[in-house]
Amino acid sequence: MLIFRLWNYIRGYVIIFVEGYFLEKFVNICTRRQILLWDIQRDRNSKMTLKVSIRGFKMLKPVAKKTGCRVKILEKRGLPFLLNRYRHRKTFLLGAAVFVVLFYIMTSFVWSVEVVGNKKIETDGILKCLEKYGVKPGVLKYRINPEEVANGVILDIDGLSYVNVLVRGTKVKVEVAEGVKRPSIIPLNVPCDIVAKKDGVIKSVIVKIGQAQVKEGDTVKKGQLLVSGSIPIKGAEDNPKRVHAMAEVLARTWYEGRQPVELKAVEKIRTGRKKDNVTLVLFSKKINLFHKEIDFKDFEKVEIKKNLSIGEEFVLPFGLVIERYYENDLVEADISLEDAKENAAGIAYRKAAENIPEGATIVDKRVNFIENENGEIIADVIIECLEDIGVAKENGGE
């Protein structure tokens, strides 16, 4: 772990060679005496190398004597040994001190904000919302309250079901999960009906509270009353009892997607020629270094970001952005009618499936090929589903 290695380097450590017949006993005694050993490598049955802090090394002599092991220093590493080596070079020590101070200051700020897990919701929208709560490059990371930011974002952005904010080093990683947009919830003490949220053919009606207005086999339209929350009272027909209707209304629904059948396929092939536009990033400022005019007729653009960082968590506000442009040749090829139909049907199916809500069950799929008035062949895909189409709607009762 980076923090562990950095801490050990600051306080200093030594790499030692231990030889003896009781190496396990040597390690066990060190553990009991809270002498930290790490990166232990067994060379043979009676030899091993390991790392130990300066303080721990000073405590090894009685352990080595007790176990009959021989201890030898192979290498000294860390800041204390470096400072001792250059103790007579004041300029170097001053520069090192300034570097440490600057490094501490730089790592106290957030220089990178990453959003992961979103598919439909735009990343820019989430980043803009994060700025509202003080999460952006250049802010002190100690001022960020991850729990408060997560709660604020999930309330502000409709469609998010989960938000987790992690502050690691100089990077803020925001993990999100998208959920299905839920209809507004009507309190149980408020009278309501159940109406159709889309067209369909009723498969079954299971009423818990209320009075069913449709039956199996009925064709219903969006907005049509399915279960009434107004229950007639014998002798008082003009003043029915109004309740909060509850029911499960399953219906057959259909989703359609269309795609023209293309008998010619255009393939993009890279020619091997490319051009790079390089931009230097200093904090939030961008400086163009090498920018060329892109004169390719057709090209593919790839953006490469190279940030100065120490590991994955300590990202510094310096880097390069390379915009690489690859030249393409457009090659047109004829494909068979059967292959073209198969490709079009696949695209049409994906178009139709995009509109199917979570919780719906696909029960059938039909593919038809229609020729329009212009002679074009169209792939028409219809997906049949079974889903609950009921949604609560207030009926204005008391």
CSV table of C-alpha atoms in Angstrom, one decimal:
chain,number,residue,atom,x,y,z
A,1,MET,CA,0.0,0.0,0.0
A,2,LEU,CA,1.4,3.4,-1.0
A,3,ILE,CA,0.7,5.1,2.4
A,4,PHE,CA,2.5,2.2,4.2
A,5,ARG,CA,5.5,2.4,2.0
A,6,LEU,CA,5.7,6.2,2.3
A,7,TRP,CA,5.4,6.1,6.1
A,8,ASN,CA,8.2,3.5,6.3
A,9,TYR,CA,10.4,5.6,4.0
A,10,ILE,CA,9.9,8.7,6.2
A,11,ARG,CA,10.8,6.9,9.5
A,12,GLY,CA,13.5,4.8,7.8
A,13,TYR,CA,14.1,1.0,7.7
A,14,VAL,CA,16.8,-1.6,7.0
A,15,ILE,CA,16.9,-4.7,4.9
A,16,ILE,CA,18.6,-7.5,6.9
A,17,PHE,CA,19.9,-11.0,6.3
A,18,VAL,CA,19.1,-13.6,9.0
A,19,GLU,CA,20.8,-17.0,9.1
A,20,GLY,CA,20.1,-19.8,11.6
A,21,TYR,CA,18.2,-23.0,12.3
A,22,PHE,CA,15.4,-21.4,14.3
A,23,LEU,CA,14.0,-18.8,11.8
A,24,GLU,CA,10.4,-19.6,12.7
A,25,LYS,CA,11.2,-19.0,16.4
A,26,PHE,CA,13.0,-15.8,15.5
A,27,VAL,CA,9.9,-14.5,13.7
A,28,ASN,CA,7.5,-15.6,16.4
A,29,ILE,CA,9.5,-13.9,19.2
A,30,CYS,CA,9.6,-10.7,17.1
A,31,THR,CA,5.8,-10.8,16.7
A,32,ARG,CA,5.2,-11.3,20.4
A,33,ARG,CA,7.5,-8.4,21.2
A,34,GLN,CA,5.7,-6.2,18.6
A,35,ILE,CA,8.7,-5.9,16.3
A,36,LEU,CA,7.2,-5.3,12.8
A,37,LEU,CA,8.8,-7.4,10.0
A,38,TRP,CA,7.7,-7.3,6.4
A,39,ASP,CA,8.6,-8.5,2.9
A,40,ILE,CA,10.0,-11.7,4.4
A,41,GLN,CA,11.7,-13.9,1.8
A,42,ARG,CA,13.0,-17.3,2.6
A,43,ASP,CA,16.1,-18.1,0.7
A,44,ARG,CA,16.7,-21.6,2.1
A,45,ASN,CA,15.7,-23.5,5.2
A,46,SER,CA,18.2,-21.6,7.3
A,47,LYS,CA,18.4,-18.2,5.5
A,48,MET,CA,16.0,-15.3,4.9
A,49,THR,CA,15.9,-11.6,4.1
A,50,LEU,CA,13.4,-9.1,5.5
A,51,LYS,CA,12.7,-5.5,6.3
A,52,VAL,CA,12.5,-3.9,9.7
A,53,SER,CA,12.2,-0.4,11.0
A,54,ILE,CA,15.2,1.4,12.7
A,55,ARG,CA,13.5,1.1,16.1
A,56,GLY,CA,12.7,-2.6,15.5
A,57,PHE,CA,16.3,-3.4,14.4
A,58,LYS,CA,17.6,-2.0,17.7
A,59,MET,CA,15.4,-4.6,19.5
A,60,LEU,CA,16.6,-7.6,17.5
A,61,LYS,CA,19.9,-8.2,19.3
A,62,PRO,CA,18.4,-10.2,22.3
A,63,VAL,CA,16.1,-12.0,19.9
A,64,ALA,CA,19.0,-13.1,17.7
A,65,LYS,CA,21.0,-14.2,20.8
A,66,LYS,CA,18.1,-16.2,22.1
A,67,THR,CA,17.5,-18.1,18.8
A,68,GLY,CA,21.1,-18.4,17.8
A,69,CYS,CA,20.6,-16.5,14.6
A,70,ARG,CA,23.1,-14.2,12.9
A,71,VAL,CA,21.8,-10.9,11.7
A,72,LYS,CA,23.5,-8.8,9.0
A,73,ILE,CA,22.4,-5.4,7.5
A,74,LEU,CA,22.3,-5.6,3.7
A,75,GLU,CA,20.9,-2.1,3.0
A,76,LYS,CA,19.7,1.1,4.8
A,77,ARG,CA,16.8,3.0,3.3
A,78,GLY,CA,14.6,5.9,4.2
A,79,LEU,CA,14.7,9.6,4.9
A,80,PRO,CA,16.8,9.5,8.1
A,81,PHE,CA,19.7,7.8,6.3
A,82,LEU,CA,19.3,10.3,3.4
A,83,LEU,CA,19.4,13.3,5.7
A,84,ASN,CA,22.5,11.8,7.5
A,85,ARG,CA,24.3,11.4,4.2
A,86,TYR,CA,23.7,15.0,3.2
A,87,ARG,CA,23.8,16.6,6.6
A,88,HIS,CA,26.7,18.9,5.5
A,89,ARG,CA,24.8,20.1,2.3
A,90,LYS,CA,22.5,22.7,3.7
A,91,THR,CA,21.2,23.8,0.2
A,92,PHE,CA,20.1,20.2,-0.5
A,93,LEU,CA,18.4,19.9,2.9
A,94,LEU,CA,16.6,23.2,2.4
A,95,GLY,CA,15.4,22.0,-1.0
A,96,ALA,CA,14.3,18.7,0.4
A,97,ALA,CA,12.4,20.5,3.2
A,98,VAL,CA,10.7,22.8,0.7
A,99,PHE,CA,9.8,19.8,-1.5
A,100,VAL,CA,8.2,18.0,1.5
A,101,VAL,CA,6.2,21.1,2.5
A,102,LEU,CA,5.0,21.6,-1.1
A,103,PHE,CA,4.2,18.0,-1.5
A,104,TYR,CA,2.1,18.1,1.7
A,105,ILE,CA,0.3,21.2,0.5
A,106,MET,CA,-0.4,19.8,-2.9
A,107,THR,CA,-1.8,16.5,-1.5
A,108,SER,CA,-4.1,18.4,0.7
A,109,PHE,CA,-6.3,19.4,-2.3
A,110,VAL,CA,-8.5,17.5,-4.6
A,111,TRP,CA,-7.1,17.4,-8.2
A,112,SER,CA,-9.3,14.8,-9.8
A,113,VAL,CA,-13.0,13.9,-9.6
A,114,GLU,CA,-14.1,10.6,-11.2
A,115,VAL,CA,-17.7,9.4,-11.7
A,116,VAL,CA,-18.3,5.7,-12.3
A,117,GLY,CA,-21.5,3.6,-12.7
A,118,ASN,CA,-23.7,6.0,-14.7
A,119,LYS,CA,-25.0,4.9,-18.1
A,120,LYS,CA,-28.0,7.1,-19.0
A,121,ILE,CA,-27.3,10.1,-16.8
A,122,GLU,CA,-24.6,12.4,-18.2
A,123,THR,CA,-21.3,12.6,-16.3
A,124,ASP,CA,-21.2,16.4,-16.8
A,125,GLY,CA,-24.6,16.8,-15.0
A,126,ILE,CA,-23.3,14.8,-12.0
A,127,LEU,CA,-20.0,16.8,-11.9
A,128,LYS,CA,-22.0,20.1,-12.0
A,129,CYS,CA,-24.1,18.9,-9.1
A,130,LEU,CA,-21.0,17.9,-7.2
A,131,GLU,CA,-19.6,21.4,-7.6
A,132,LYS,CA,-22.7,22.7,-5.8
A,133,TYR,CA,-21.6,20.7,-2.8
A,134,GLY,CA,-18.0,21.9,-3.1
A,135,VAL,CA,-16.5,18.8,-4.8
A,136,LYS,CA,-14.3,20.0,-7.7
A,137,PRO,CA,-10.6,20.2,-8.5
A,138,GLY,CA,-8.7,22.7,-6.4
A,139,VAL,CA,-10.7,22.4,-3.1
A,140,LEU,CA,-9.3,21.3,0.2
A,141,LYS,CA,-10.2,17.7,0.6
A,142,TYR,CA,-10.7,18.1,4.4
A,143,ARG,CA,-13.7,20.3,3.8
A,144,ILE,CA,-15.6,17.6,1.9
A,145,ASN,CA,-18.2,15.6,3.9
A,146,PRO,CA,-18.7,12.5,1.8
A,147,GLU,CA,-22.0,11.5,3.4
A,148,GLU,CA,-23.5,15.0,3.1
A,149,VAL,CA,-22.4,15.2,-0.6
A,150,ALA,CA,-23.8,11.7,-1.4
A,151,ASN,CA,-27.2,12.6,0.2
A,152,GLY,CA,-27.4,15.9,-1.6
A,153,VAL,CA,-26.6,14.4,-5.0
A,154,ILE,CA,-29.1,11.6,-4.7
A,155,LEU,CA,-31.8,14.1,-3.8
A,156,ASP,CA,-30.9,16.6,-6.6
A,157,ILE,CA,-30.5,14.2,-9.5
A,158,ASP,CA,-33.6,12.2,-10.5
A,159,GLY,CA,-32.8,8.6,-11.5
A,160,LEU,CA,-30.0,7.8,-9.1
A,161,SER,CA,-30.7,5.0,-6.6
A,162,TYR,CA,-27.2,5.0,-5.0
A,163,VAL,CA,-24.4,7.4,-4.5
A,164,ASN,CA,-21.1,6.8,-2.6
A,165,VAL,CA,-18.4,9.4,-2.3
A,166,LEU,CA,-14.8,8.2,-1.6
A,167,VAL,CA,-11.9,10.6,-0.9
A,168,ARG,CA,-8.6,8.8,-1.6
A,169,GLY,CA,-5.4,10.8,-1.8
A,170,THR,CA,-6.0,13.7,-4.1
A,171,LYS,CA,-8.8,12.0,-6.0
A,172,VAL,CA,-12.6,11.9,-5.2
A,173,LYS,CA,-14.2,8.8,-6.7
A,174,VAL,CA,-18.0,9.0,-6.9
A,175,GLU,CA,-19.8,5.7,-7.4
A,176,VAL,CA,-23.4,5.9,-8.6
A,177,ALA,CA,-26.1,3.4,-9.6
A,178,GLU,CA,-29.1,4.3,-11.7
A,179,GLY,CA,-32.6,3.2,-10.8
A,180,VAL,CA,-36.0,3.2,-12.3
A,181,LYS,CA,-37.9,6.5,-11.9
A,182,ARG,CA,-40.6,5.8,-9.4
A,183,PRO,CA,-44.1,7.4,-9.7
A,184,SER,CA,-45.0,9.8,-6.9
A,185,ILE,CA,-46.3,7.9,-3.9
A,186,ILE,CA,-49.8,8.6,-2.7
A,187,PRO,CA,-50.2,8.2,1.1
A,188,LEU,CA,-52.4,5.3,2.2
A,189,ASN,CA,-54.8,7.6,3.9
A,190,VAL,CA,-55.5,9.5,0.6
A,191,PRO,CA,-58.3,8.0,-1.6
A,192,CYS,CA,-57.2,7.0,-5.1
A,193,ASP,CA,-58.1,4.9,-8.2
A,194,ILE,CA,-55.8,2.7,-10.3
A,195,VAL,CA,-55.5,3.7,-14.0
A,196,ALA,CA,-53.6,2.3,-16.9
A,197,LYS,CA,-50.2,3.9,-17.5
A,198,LYS,CA,-50.1,2.4,-21.1
A,199,ASP,CA,-52.2,0.5,-23.6
A,200,GLY,CA,-52.6,-3.2,-23.2
A,201,VAL,CA,-54.8,-6.3,-23.1
A,202,ILE,CA,-55.7,-7.4,-19.6
A,203,LYS,CA,-54.3,-10.8,-18.5
A,204,SER,CA,-55.3,-10.8,-14.8
A,205,VAL,CA,-56.7,-8.5,-12.1
A,206,ILE,CA,-56.0,-9.1,-8.5
A,207,VAL,CA,-57.8,-6.5,-6.3
A,208,LYS,CA,-56.8,-6.0,-2.7
A,209,ILE,CA,-58.8,-2.8,-2.0
A,210,GLY,CA,-61.3,-1.2,-4.4
A,211,GLN,CA,-63.6,-2.4,-7.2
A,212,ALA,CA,-62.4,-3.8,-10.5
A,213,GLN,CA,-63.6,-2.0,-13.6
A,214,VAL,CA,-62.0,-4.4,-16.2
A,215,LYS,CA,-61.6,-8.1,-16.6
A,216,GLU,CA,-59.4,-10.6,-18.4
A,217,GLY,CA,-59.3,-10.1,-22.2
A,218,ASP,CA,-60.4,-6.4,-22.1
A,219,THR,CA,-58.4,-4.0,-24.2
A,220,VAL,CA,-57.5,-0.8,-22.3
A,221,LYS,CA,-56.0,2.6,-23.2
A,222,LYS,CA,-53.6,4.7,-21.3
A,223,GLY,CA,-55.3,6.6,-18.5
A,224,GLN,CA,-58.4,4.3,-18.5
A,225,LEU,CA,-59.8,3.4,-15.0
A,226,LEU,CA,-58.8,-0.1,-14.0
A,227,VAL,CA,-59.7,-0.3,-10.3
A,228,SER,CA,-62.0,2.2,-8.7
A,229,GLY,CA,-61.5,3.6,-5.2
A,230,SER,CA,-65.1,4.7,-5.0
A,231,ILE,CA,-67.2,1.9,-3.6
A,232,PRO,CA,-71.0,2.3,-3.8
A,233,ILE,CA,-73.0,2.1,-0.5
A,234,LYS,CA,-76.4,0.6,-0.7
A,235,GLY,CA,-79.0,3.3,-0.1
A,236,ALA,CA,-76.4,6.1,-0.5
A,237,GLU,CA,-75.3,5.8,-4.2
A,238,ASP,CA,-74.6,9.5,-4.5
A,239,ASN,CA,-72.1,9.4,-1.6
A,240,PRO,CA,-69.8,6.3,-2.2
A,241,LYS,CA,-67.1,5.3,0.2
A,242,ARG,CA,-63.7,6.4,-1.1
A,243,VAL,CA,-60.7,4.2,-0.4
A,244,HIS,CA,-57.0,3.9,-1.4
A,245,ALA,CA,-57.3,1.3,-4.2
A,246,MET,CA,-54.6,-1.4,-4.3
A,247,ALA,CA,-54.3,-4.1,-7.0
A,248,GLU,CA,-52.1,-5.9,-9.4
A,249,VAL,CA,-53.2,-5.5,-13.0
A,250,LEU,CA,-51.2,-7.7,-15.4
A,251,ALA,CA,-51.5,-6.9,-19.1
A,252,ARG,CA,-50.0,-7.9,-22.4
A,253,THR,CA,-48.1,-5.0,-23.9
A,254,TRP,CA,-46.2,-4.5,-27.1
A,255,TYR,CA,-43.0,-2.7,-28.0
A,256,GLU,CA,-42.0,-2.0,-31.6
A,257,GLY,CA,-38.7,-1.2,-33.3
A,258,ARG,CA,-37.9,-0.6,-37.0
A,259,GLN,CA,-34.7,-0.5,-39.0
A,260,PRO,CA,-34.2,-0.3,-42.8
A,261,VAL,CA,-32.5,-3.3,-44.5
A,262,GLU,CA,-29.2,-2.0,-45.9
A,263,LEU,CA,-27.7,-4.1,-48.7
A,264,LYS,CA,-24.4,-2.1,-48.7
A,265,ALA,CA,-22.1,-1.9,-45.6
A,266,VAL,CA,-19.6,0.8,-45.1
A,267,GLU,CA,-16.5,-0.2,-43.2
A,268,LYS,CA,-13.9,2.2,-41.8
A,269,ILE,CA,-10.3,1.1,-42.2
A,270,ARG,CA,-7.4,3.0,-40.7
A,271,THR,CA,-4.9,4.1,-43.3
A,272,GLY,CA,-2.0,4.2,-40.8
A,273,ARG,CA,-1.7,8.0,-40.9
A,274,LYS,CA,-2.3,9.9,-37.7
A,275,LYS,CA,-1.9,13.4,-36.2
A,276,ASP,CA,-1.5,14.4,-32.6
A,277,ASN,CA,-2.6,17.7,-30.9
A,278,VAL,CA,-0.9,18.1,-27.5
A,279,THR,CA,-2.1,20.3,-24.7
A,280,LEU,CA,-0.3,21.0,-21.5
A,281,VAL,CA,-2.5,21.1,-18.4
A,282,LEU,CA,-1.3,23.2,-15.4
A,283,PHE,CA,-4.0,23.2,-12.6
A,284,SER,CA,-7.1,24.2,-14.6
A,285,LYS,CA,-5.3,26.1,-17.3
A,286,LYS,CA,-4.7,24.5,-20.7
A,287,ILE,CA,-1.8,25.5,-22.9
A,288,ASN,CA,-1.6,24.4,-26.5
A,289,LEU,CA,1.8,23.0,-27.3
A,290,PHE,CA,1.7,21.2,-30.7
A,291,HIS,CA,-1.5,21.7,-32.6
A,292,LYS,CA,-1.9,20.8,-36.3
A,293,GLU,CA,-4.8,21.3,-38.8
A,294,ILE,CA,-6.7,18.1,-39.3
A,295,ASP,CA,-7.2,17.7,-43.1
A,296,PHE,CA,-8.4,14.1,-43.1
A,297,LYS,CA,-11.7,13.5,-45.0
A,298,ASP,CA,-12.8,10.9,-42.4
A,299,PHE,CA,-11.1,10.3,-39.1
A,300,GLU,CA,-11.5,8.7,-35.7
A,301,LYS,CA,-10.6,10.8,-32.6
A,302,VAL,CA,-9.1,9.3,-29.5
A,303,GLU,CA,-8.3,11.4,-26.4
A,304,ILE,CA,-5.4,10.3,-24.2
A,305,LYS,CA,-5.0,11.9,-20.8
A,306,LYS,CA,-1.7,11.6,-19.0
A,307,ASN,CA,-1.7,13.0,-15.5
A,308,LEU,CA,1.3,13.2,-13.2
A,309,SER,CA,0.5,10.9,-10.3
A,310,ILE,CA,2.0,8.8,-7.5
A,311,GLY,CA,0.0,5.6,-7.7
A,312,GLU,CA,-3.7,5.7,-8.5
A,313,GLU,CA,-4.8,7.8,-5.6
A,314,PHE,CA,-2.3,10.8,-5.6
A,315,VAL,CA,-3.1,12.6,-8.8
A,316,LEU,CA,-1.3,16.0,-9.2
A,317,PRO,CA,-2.7,18.9,-11.3
A,318,PHE,CA,-0.2,18.6,-14.1
A,319,GLY,CA,-0.5,16.6,-17.2
A,320,LEU,CA,-0.9,16.3,-20.9
A,321,VAL,CA,-3.9,15.8,-23.1
A,322,ILE,CA,-3.2,14.2,-26.4
A,323,GLU,CA,-5.9,14.3,-29.1
A,324,ARG,CA,-5.0,11.7,-31.6
A,325,TYR,CA,-6.7,11.6,-35.0
A,326,TYR,CA,-6.6,8.4,-37.1
A,327,GLU,CA,-7.3,8.8,-40.8
A,328,ASN,CA,-9.9,6.3,-42.2
A,329,ASP,CA,-10.7,4.9,-45.6
A,330,LEU,CA,-14.4,4.3,-46.2
A,331,VAL,CA,-14.8,1.0,-48.0
A,332,GLU,CA,-18.2,0.0,-49.3
A,333,ALA,CA,-19.1,-3.6,-49.7
A,334,ASP,CA,-22.2,-5.5,-50.9
A,335,ILE,CA,-23.8,-8.0,-48.4
A,336,SER,CA,-26.3,-10.7,-49.0
A,337,LEU,CA,-30.0,-10.1,-48.5
A,338,GLU,CA,-30.2,-12.6,-45.7
A,339,ASP,CA,-27.3,-11.1,-43.8
A,340,ALA,CA,-28.7,-7.6,-44.3
A,341,LYS,CA,-32.1,-8.7,-42.9
A,342,GLU,CA,-30.4,-10.4,-39.9
A,343,ASN,CA,-28.4,-7.2,-39.1
A,344,ALA,CA,-31.5,-4.9,-39.5
A,345,ALA,CA,-33.6,-7.3,-37.3
A,346,GLY,CA,-30.9,-7.2,-34.6
A,347,ILE,CA,-30.9,-3.4,-34.6
A,348,ALA,CA,-34.7,-3.1,-34.6
A,349,TYR,CA,-34.8,-5.5,-31.6
A,350,ARG,CA,-32.4,-3.4,-29.6
A,351,LYS,CA,-34.5,-0.3,-30.4
A,352,ALA,CA,-37.7,-2.0,-29.1
A,353,ALA,CA,-36.0,-3.5,-26.0
A,354,GLU,CA,-34.7,-0.1,-24.9
A,355,ASN,CA,-38.3,0.9,-24.0
A,356,ILE,CA,-39.1,-2.2,-22.0
A,357,PRO,CA,-39.4,-1.3,-18.3
A,358,GLU,CA,-37.7,-3.2,-15.5
A,359,GLY,CA,-40.0,-5.9,-14.1
A,360,ALA,CA,-41.7,-6.7,-17.4
A,361,THR,CA,-41.4,-10.3,-18.7
A,362,ILE,CA,-40.9,-10.9,-22.4
A,363,VAL,CA,-43.3,-13.6,-23.6
A,364,ASP,CA,-43.0,-13.4,-27.4
A,365,LYS,CA,-41.1,-11.8,-30.3
A,366,ARG,CA,-42.1,-11.3,-33.9
A,367,VAL,CA,-40.0,-10.2,-36.9
A,368,ASN,CA,-41.6,-9.0,-40.1
A,369,PHE,CA,-40.0,-7.5,-43.2
A,370,ILE,CA,-42.2,-4.8,-44.9
A,371,GLU,CA,-41.6,-3.1,-48.2
A,372,ASN,CA,-42.6,0.5,-48.2
A,373,GLU,CA,-43.8,2.7,-51.1
A,374,ASN,CA,-40.2,3.5,-52.1
A,375,GLY,CA,-39.3,-0.1,-52.4
A,376,GLU,CA,-37.2,-0.1,-49.2
A,377,ILE,CA,-37.4,-3.2,-47.0
A,378,ILE,CA,-38.0,-2.4,-43.3
A,379,ALA,CA,-37.3,-4.9,-40.5
A,380,ASP,CA,-40.2,-4.6,-38.0
A,381,VAL,CA,-39.7,-6.2,-34.6
A,382,ILE,CA,-42.6,-6.4,-32.1
A,383,ILE,CA,-41.8,-7.7,-28.6
A,384,GLU,CA,-44.8,-8.9,-26.5
A,385,CYS,CA,-44.4,-8.5,-22.7
A,386,LEU,CA,-46.4,-9.2,-19.6
A,387,GLU,CA,-46.3,-6.4,-17.0
A,388,ASP,CA,-48.2,-4.5,-14.3
A,389,ILE,CA,-49.7,-1.5,-16.0
A,390,GLY,CA,-51.6,-0.1,-13.0
A,391,VAL,CA,-50.7,3.3,-11.4
A,392,ALA,CA,-52.4,5.1,-8.5
A,393,LYS,CA,-54.2,8.4,-9.2
A,394,GLU,CA,-56.0,10.5,-6.6
A,395,ASN,CA,-59.8,10.5,-7.0
A,396,GLY,CA,-60.4,13.7,-4.9
A,397,GLY,CA,-62.2,12.0,-2.1
A,398,GLU,CA,-62.2,13.1,1.5
